[in-house]
């Protein structure tokens, strides 16, 4: 059976195709749960032969899933039983945090081996996770060229595209002919990161354009590259990685040339790396918007204490912010004692305020991420949000007036209606403008997140409510 | 000047490179704002020659930005002034909703022309946006082959990968030699969607593996494909598009083969389309989590009334849910009248409850999207969230007990402390489990979104609070 695999280089025999494929669609999660369960049983019984057989029958992407669901210690055992060529693919597919966990459990020579096989950009992802001591040891284990390539990337700022680019590109000189270029590409087939995107440079290594392998194959041998090249997208090596990743995704470009201050080619950045960065950033943004730190590990393999840690900071900050509402209410305690009914609407009113603020913040934060809006648009955003808030407030306020007026009395209805109108205007404006201010002062807009806005709007909303109530009830 | 462009096929002369590039990094937003402002002035003065010059000096990705910031009517005018080959690139880069808006403003023959040039998958994105009448007219304008390709894609369910795949692939038969394959690829260079990913099939069109163009170029002429092909990832044509897109992104694969029930190749799906789908889904998810409908248009070109519409539904639902808190408080009105001080802590307590619930929901929703967790893991999630909530509650509760006990009195401190403990446990559990239930009953987990959970936790929290208060104060 194993022999058959090797011959056709497909990890299933024809008779297995149906089973494999069906598994991929409908039963994957259940099937993997089953595998994980078996694996744990085997692990507890120290049945290594069975583990080896099971794990090596899976595709790399499935192995990654299984490893993600095992405990720290078990993960290292199972990983060691993987066939060597699969092991590397699997390792590269793990999140950097899990890679770092795993390295800690491997022997020194195993670690060095894995590290050597990684691409420079992947090494940088991993090094960012490791303790400085381990990191420098690994770096010293590389040969000079590999080490230089990796160190160059490490030299760029944290968020820069320079840290994520590939220094292994195939650049073509503009005055070469198609035939010469083809031969050059042929020689580089084995080692380059990609040969599908070929930047064209002048003799000073300045980027002039690009040629795809496809158009190189389609063109006449005698043509000169500068006559057939097309404009290429470029990005500065110090530009923000997420911005560049989003740009090439939008453009549907396969890759972009990375240049230094003098327009000299220093690397290329491909779509698959862009996709990886965007997924990472998505996790960060979604988390921050919900007021948690991103886990960077699969949920089920994150210890409970780490879950607690990912939440406690923001929860404390918000709790302290929340004490503002206690203080506001203390100020109006007299009014509350006179008309206890006022207390009944407090959660409803601040709830609606919080939601309105969240909606505005969500919309504007997203628009910022897509560069549909910039901080300098603050007045345009403010105008739109005030108007939007006013419309929402008018609708909800009228409803509130009618319903509360009907159930309680007209005065209460009027208080609720007016408060809703005012709160919606304030909440939408604050929610819309806050992300822009954050961006302007170079804080991640998602950090002034929805919970933060809710807390702020809560306190403001209470003040508005009691001022209106006092005015109308004359207390 | 224009002649120079054409000769080197790069849209800037060397002396312009620096300016262009600097513009891309630091001054892009400001520069574009400037362009938009000029454009509006020109439009108001009907200075079409100036508009034509300005817009055609920009790169397509910048034109897209500018168009996104113009009004409906102006957008069509500017679009018409674009050079023809740029116009198509620009059109393809607009969001499907904006494409649809734009088509409505173009002449019939212009519309037909644009539609003809699009790829089948892009046509499907657009057709989903158009009124049925317009859609069928456009379809009838295509030639038979194009129409058939497009209709086939349209035949698949809404969320299926079949709608998003490309039917224009180059498949190689497994028993061919490398030399034969190369020649075949050469013939297809002009028309295929991609030639970098080449699925290998048997004579029944069943997928057996893949070959990259790179490995085809590296291999000996006489070798047979089945001996050099590698395993390929496949996805069923009816599988969920987002799931497939996320899978190939994770795998770092350039493309995946799309097969029917009998494993026959029906299309391929490439990474750039995956990135597009993931960005679209990200917008949807982020929006839903904030309780808004995704705009699907750039923020600044969305009319205020559309902003209101994207928010009002959820806001109303949440407001109605919020009335639950009024009812709960009415039940405990007596207690409130006796001890008004109890009212002071209501916003703080439900705020903390809501935040704890949001945090859990955010984490689990994200884990679901990444397939780190499945609905069947509900008990594992519940156990973890109860423990996490307990730890958070213990911390906050102790703090609350000490601080409130110190400022007010011990009884109040005890009430606050115990309530915080209980609310955190409940909120984390509800927040963690709700997304799983949503997924199980086939509702988007992000719809049972953070605001929804807050509202639910608000009411529960109040009940817990007053029951504890009554018990301790004996009222």
CSV table of N, CA and C in Angstrom, one decimal, chain A residues 55-156:
chain,number,residue,atom,x,y,z
A,55,UNK,N,-1.5,9.0,12.3
A,55,UNK,CA,-1.1,10.4,12.0
A,55,UNK,C,-0.6,10.5,10.6
A,56,UNK,N,0.2,9.5,10.1
A,56,UNK,CA,0.8,9.6,8.8
A,56,UNK,C,-0.2,9.3,7.7
A,57,UNK,N,-1.4,8.8,8.1
A,57,UNK,CA,-2.4,8.6,7.0
A,57,UNK,C,-3.2,9.9,6.7
A,58,UNK,N,-3.0,10.9,7.5
A,58,UNK,CA,-3.7,12.1,7.3
A,58,UNK,C,-3.0,13.1,6.4
A,59,UNK,N,-3.8,14.0,5.8
A,59,UNK,CA,-3.1,15.1,5.1
A,59,UNK,C,-2.6,16.2,6.0
A,60,UNK,N,-1.5,16.9,5.6
A,60,UNK,CA,-0.9,17.9,6.5
A,60,UNK,C,-1.9,18.8,7.2
A,61,UNK,N,-2.9,19.3,6.4
A,61,UNK,CA,-3.9,20.2,7.0
A,61,UNK,C,-4.7,19.6,8.1
A,62,UNK,N,-4.9,18.3,8.0
A,62,UNK,CA,-5.6,17.6,9.0
A,62,UNK,C,-4.7,17.3,10.3
A,63,UNK,N,-3.5,17.0,10.0
A,63,UNK,CA,-2.5,16.8,11.1
A,63,UNK,C,-2.5,18.1,11.9
A,64,UNK,N,-2.4,19.2,11.2
A,64,UNK,CA,-2.4,20.5,12.0
A,64,UNK,C,-3.6,20.7,12.9
A,65,UNK,N,-4.8,20.3,12.4
A,65,UNK,CA,-6.0,20.4,13.2
A,65,UNK,C,-5.8,19.5,14.5
A,66,UNK,N,-5.4,18.2,14.2
A,66,UNK,CA,-5.3,17.3,15.3
A,66,UNK,C,-4.3,17.8,16.3
A,67,UNK,N,-3.1,18.3,15.9
A,67,UNK,CA,-2.1,18.8,16.8
A,67,UNK,C,-2.6,19.9,17.6
A,68,UNK,N,-3.4,20.8,17.0
A,68,UNK,CA,-4.0,21.9,17.7
A,68,UNK,C,-4.9,21.5,18.8
A,69,UNK,N,-5.4,20.3,18.7
A,69,UNK,CA,-6.4,19.9,19.8
A,69,UNK,C,-5.7,19.1,20.9
A,70,UNK,N,-4.5,18.8,20.7
A,70,UNK,CA,-3.8,18.0,21.8
A,70,UNK,C,-3.2,18.9,22.8
A,71,UNK,N,-2.9,18.3,24.0
A,71,UNK,CA,-2.2,19.0,25.0
A,71,UNK,C,-0.7,19.3,24.6
A,72,UNK,N,-0.1,20.2,25.2
A,72,UNK,CA,1.3,20.6,25.0
A,72,UNK,C,2.2,19.4,24.9
A,73,UNK,N,2.2,18.5,25.9
A,73,UNK,CA,3.1,17.4,25.9
A,73,UNK,C,2.8,16.4,24.8
A,74,UNK,N,1.5,16.1,24.7
A,74,UNK,CA,1.1,15.1,23.6
A,74,UNK,C,1.5,15.6,22.2
A,75,UNK,N,1.4,16.9,22.1
A,75,UNK,CA,1.6,17.5,20.7
A,75,UNK,C,3.0,17.2,20.3
A,76,UNK,N,4.0,17.3,21.2
A,76,UNK,CA,5.4,17.1,20.8
A,76,UNK,C,5.6,15.6,20.5
A,77,UNK,N,5.0,14.7,21.2
A,77,UNK,CA,5.2,13.3,21.0
A,77,UNK,C,4.6,13.0,19.6
A,78,UNK,N,3.4,13.4,19.3
A,78,UNK,CA,2.8,13.1,18.0
A,78,UNK,C,3.6,13.7,16.9
A,79,UNK,N,4.1,14.9,17.1
A,79,UNK,CA,4.9,15.6,16.0
A,79,UNK,C,6.1,14.8,15.7
A,80,UNK,N,6.8,14.3,16.7
A,80,UNK,CA,8.0,13.5,16.4
A,80,UNK,C,7.8,12.3,15.6
A,81,UNK,N,6.5,11.8,15.6
A,81,UNK,CA,6.2,10.5,14.9
A,81,UNK,C,5.9,10.8,13.4
A,82,UNK,N,5.8,12.0,13.0
A,82,UNK,CA,5.5,12.4,11.6
A,82,UNK,C,6.6,12.1,10.7
A,83,UNK,N,6.3,11.7,9.5
A,83,UNK,CA,7.3,11.5,8.5
A,83,UNK,C,8.0,12.9,8.3
A,84,UNK,N,9.3,12.8,7.9
A,84,UNK,CA,10.1,14.0,8.0
A,84,UNK,C,9.6,15.1,7.0
A,85,UNK,N,9.3,14.7,5.8
A,85,UNK,CA,8.9,15.8,4.8
A,85,UNK,C,7.5,16.4,5.2
A,86,UNK,N,6.6,15.6,5.8
A,86,UNK,CA,5.3,16.1,6.2
A,86,UNK,C,5.5,17.0,7.4
A,87,UNK,N,6.5,16.6,8.3
A,87,UNK,CA,6.7,17.3,9.5
A,87,UNK,C,6.9,18.8,9.3
A,88,UNK,N,7.7,19.1,8.3
A,88,UNK,CA,8.1,20.5,8.0
A,88,UNK,C,6.8,21.3,7.5
A,89,UNK,N,6.1,20.7,6.6
A,89,UNK,CA,4.8,21.3,6.1
A,89,UNK,C,3.9,21.6,7.3
A,90,UNK,N,3.8,20.6,8.2
A,90,UNK,CA,2.9,20.8,9.3
A,90,UNK,C,3.4,21.9,10.2
A,91,UNK,N,4.7,21.9,10.4
A,91,UNK,CA,5.2,22.9,11.3
A,91,UNK,C,5.0,24.3,10.8
A,92,UNK,N,5.1,24.5,9.5
A,92,UNK,CA,4.9,25.8,8.9
A,92,UNK,C,3.5,26.2,8.9
A,93,UNK,N,2.6,25.2,9.0
A,93,UNK,CA,1.1,25.5,9.1
A,93,UNK,C,0.6,25.9,10.4
A,94,UNK,N,1.4,25.6,11.5
A,94,UNK,CA,1.0,25.9,12.8
A,94,UNK,C,1.1,27.4,13.1
A,95,UNK,N,0.3,28.0,14.0
A,95,UNK,CA,0.5,29.4,14.3
A,95,UNK,C,1.8,29.6,15.0
A,96,UNK,N,2.4,30.8,14.8
A,96,UNK,CA,3.8,31.0,15.4
A,96,UNK,C,3.8,30.7,16.9
A,97,UNK,N,2.7,31.0,17.6
A,97,UNK,CA,2.7,30.7,19.1
A,97,UNK,C,2.8,29.2,19.3
A,98,UNK,N,2.1,28.4,18.5
A,98,UNK,CA,2.1,27.0,18.7
A,98,UNK,C,3.5,26.5,18.3
A,99,UNK,N,4.1,27.1,17.2
A,99,UNK,CA,5.4,26.7,16.8
A,99,UNK,C,6.4,26.8,17.9
A,100,UNK,N,6.3,28.0,18.6
A,100,UNK,CA,7.1,28.3,19.7
A,100,UNK,C,6.9,27.3,20.8
A,101,UNK,N,5.7,27.0,21.2
A,101,UNK,CA,5.4,26.0,22.2
A,101,UNK,C,6.1,24.6,21.8
A,102,UNK,N,5.9,24.3,20.6
A,102,UNK,CA,6.4,23.0,20.1
A,102,UNK,C,7.9,22.9,20.2
A,103,UNK,N,8.6,24.0,19.7
A,103,UNK,CA,10.0,24.0,19.7
A,103,UNK,C,10.6,23.8,21.1
A,104,UNK,N,9.9,24.3,22.1
A,104,UNK,CA,10.3,24.2,23.5
A,104,UNK,C,10.3,22.7,23.9
A,105,UNK,N,9.5,21.9,23.3
A,105,UNK,CA,9.5,20.5,23.7
A,105,UNK,C,10.4,19.6,22.8
A,106,UNK,N,11.0,20.1,21.8
A,106,UNK,CA,11.8,19.3,20.9
A,106,UNK,C,13.3,19.4,21.4
A,107,UNK,N,14.1,18.4,20.9
A,107,UNK,CA,15.5,18.4,21.2
A,107,UNK,C,16.2,19.5,20.4
A,108,UNK,N,17.4,19.9,20.8
A,108,UNK,CA,18.1,21.0,20.2
A,108,UNK,C,18.4,20.7,18.7
A,109,UNK,N,18.8,19.5,18.4
A,109,UNK,CA,19.2,19.3,17.0
A,109,UNK,C,17.9,19.2,16.1
A,110,UNK,N,16.8,18.8,16.7
A,110,UNK,CA,15.5,18.8,15.9
A,110,UNK,C,15.1,20.2,15.6
A,111,UNK,N,15.2,21.0,16.7
A,111,UNK,CA,14.9,22.5,16.5
A,111,UNK,C,15.7,23.1,15.4
A,112,UNK,N,17.0,22.9,15.5
A,112,UNK,CA,17.9,23.5,14.5
A,112,UNK,C,17.5,23.1,13.1
A,113,UNK,N,17.2,21.8,12.9
A,113,UNK,CA,16.8,21.2,11.6
A,113,UNK,C,15.6,21.9,11.0
A,114,UNK,N,14.5,22.0,11.9
A,114,UNK,CA,13.3,22.6,11.4
A,114,UNK,C,13.6,24.1,11.0
A,115,UNK,N,14.3,24.8,11.9
A,115,UNK,CA,14.6,26.2,11.6
A,115,UNK,C,15.3,26.4,10.3
A,116,UNK,N,16.2,25.5,10.0
A,116,UNK,CA,17.0,25.7,8.8
A,116,UNK,C,16.1,25.6,7.6
A,117,UNK,N,15.1,24.7,7.7
A,117,UNK,CA,14.3,24.5,6.5
A,117,UNK,C,13.2,25.6,6.2
A,118,UNK,N,13.0,26.5,7.2
A,118,UNK,CA,12.0,27.5,7.0
A,118,UNK,C,12.5,28.6,6.1
A,119,UNK,N,11.5,29.4,5.6
A,119,UNK,CA,11.9,30.5,4.7
A,119,UNK,C,12.3,31.7,5.7
A,120,UNK,N,13.1,32.6,5.2
A,120,UNK,CA,13.4,33.7,6.1
A,120,UNK,C,12.2,34.4,6.8
A,121,UNK,N,11.2,34.7,6.0
A,121,UNK,CA,10.0,35.4,6.5
A,121,UNK,C,9.3,34.6,7.6
A,122,UNK,N,9.3,33.2,7.4
A,122,UNK,CA,8.6,32.4,8.4
A,122,UNK,C,9.5,32.3,9.7
A,123,UNK,N,10.8,32.4,9.5
A,123,UNK,CA,11.7,32.4,10.6
A,123,UNK,C,11.4,33.6,11.5
A,124,UNK,N,11.2,34.8,10.8
A,124,UNK,CA,11.0,36.0,11.6
A,124,UNK,C,9.7,35.9,12.4
A,125,UNK,N,8.6,35.4,11.8
A,125,UNK,CA,7.4,35.2,12.5
A,125,UNK,C,7.6,34.4,13.8
A,126,UNK,N,8.4,33.3,13.6
A,126,UNK,CA,8.7,32.4,14.8
A,126,UNK,C,9.6,33.1,15.8
A,127,UNK,N,10.6,33.8,15.3
A,127,UNK,CA,11.6,34.4,16.2
A,127,UNK,C,10.9,35.4,17.1
A,128,UNK,N,9.9,36.1,16.6
A,128,UNK,CA,9.1,37.1,17.4
A,128,UNK,C,8.4,36.5,18.6
A,129,UNK,N,8.2,35.2,18.5
A,129,UNK,CA,7.5,34.5,19.6
A,129,UNK,C,8.5,33.9,20.6
A,130,UNK,N,9.7,33.7,20.3
A,130,UNK,CA,10.7,33.0,21.1
A,130,UNK,C,11.4,33.9,22.1
A,131,UNK,N,11.8,33.4,23.3
A,131,UNK,CA,12.7,34.1,24.2
A,131,UNK,C,14.0,34.5,23.5
A,132,UNK,N,14.5,35.7,23.8
A,132,UNK,CA,15.7,36.2,23.1
A,132,UNK,C,16.8,35.2,23.0
A,133,UNK,N,17.0,34.4,24.1
A,133,UNK,CA,18.1,33.5,24.2
A,133,UNK,C,18.0,32.4,23.2
A,134,UNK,N,16.8,31.8,23.1
A,134,UNK,CA,16.5,30.7,22.2
A,134,UNK,C,16.7,31.2,20.8
A,135,UNK,N,16.1,32.4,20.5
A,135,UNK,CA,16.2,33.0,19.2
A,135,UNK,C,17.6,33.2,18.7
A,136,UNK,N,18.5,33.8,19.5
A,136,UNK,CA,19.8,34.0,19.0
A,136,UNK,C,20.6,32.7,18.8
A,137,UNK,N,20.3,31.7,19.7
A,137,UNK,CA,20.9,30.4,19.5
A,137,UNK,C,20.6,29.8,18.1
A,138,UNK,N,19.3,29.9,17.8
A,138,UNK,CA,18.8,29.4,16.5
A,138,UNK,C,19.4,30.1,15.3
A,139,UNK,N,19.5,31.4,15.5
A,139,UNK,CA,20.1,32.2,14.4
A,139,UNK,C,21.5,31.9,14.2
A,140,UNK,N,22.3,31.6,15.3
A,140,UNK,CA,23.7,31.3,15.1
A,140,UNK,C,23.9,29.9,14.5
A,141,UNK,N,22.8,29.1,14.5
A,141,UNK,CA,23.0,27.8,13.9
A,141,UNK,C,22.8,27.8,12.4
A,142,UNK,N,22.4,28.9,11.8
A,142,UNK,CA,22.2,29.0,10.4
A,142,UNK,C,23.6,29.2,9.7
A,143,UNK,N,23.7,28.9,8.4
A,143,UNK,CA,24.9,29.2,7.7
A,143,UNK,C,24.8,30.7,7.4
A,144,UNK,N,26.0,31.3,6.9
A,144,UNK,CA,26.1,32.7,6.8
A,144,UNK,C,25.0,33.4,6.0
A,145,UNK,N,24.8,32.8,4.8
A,145,UNK,CA,23.8,33.4,3.9
A,145,UNK,C,22.4,33.4,4.5
A,146,UNK,N,22.0,32.3,5.0
A,146,UNK,CA,20.7,32.2,5.6
A,146,UNK,C,20.5,33.1,6.7
A,147,UNK,N,21.6,33.2,7.5
A,147,UNK,CA,21.6,34.1,8.7
A,147,UNK,C,21.5,35.5,8.3
A,148,UNK,N,22.2,35.9,7.2
A,148,UNK,CA,22.2,37.3,6.8
A,148,UNK,C,20.8,37.6,6.3
A,149,UNK,N,20.2,36.8,5.5
A,149,UNK,CA,18.9,37.0,4.9
A,149,UNK,C,17.9,37.2,6.1
A,150,UNK,N,18.0,36.3,7.1
A,150,UNK,CA,17.0,36.4,8.2
A,150,UNK,C,17.3,37.7,9.0
A,151,UNK,N,18.6,38.0,9.3
A,151,UNK,CA,18.9,39.2,10.1
A,151,UNK,C,18.4,40.5,9.4
A,152,UNK,N,18.5,40.5,8.1
A,152,UNK,CA,18.1,41.7,7.3
A,152,UNK,C,16.6,41.9,7.6
A,153,UNK,N,15.8,40.9,7.5
A,153,UNK,CA,14.4,41.0,7.7
A,153,UNK,C,14.1,41.5,9.2
A,154,UNK,N,14.9,40.9,10.1
A,154,UNK,CA,14.7,41.2,11.5
A,154,UNK,C,15.0,42.6,11.8
A,155,UNK,N,15.8,43.3,10.9
A,155,UNK,CA,16.2,44.6,11.2
A,155,UNK,C,15.1,45.7,11.0
A,156,UNK,N,14.1,45.3,10.3
A,156,UNK,CA,13.0,46.2,10.0
A,156,UNK,C,12.0,46.3,11.2
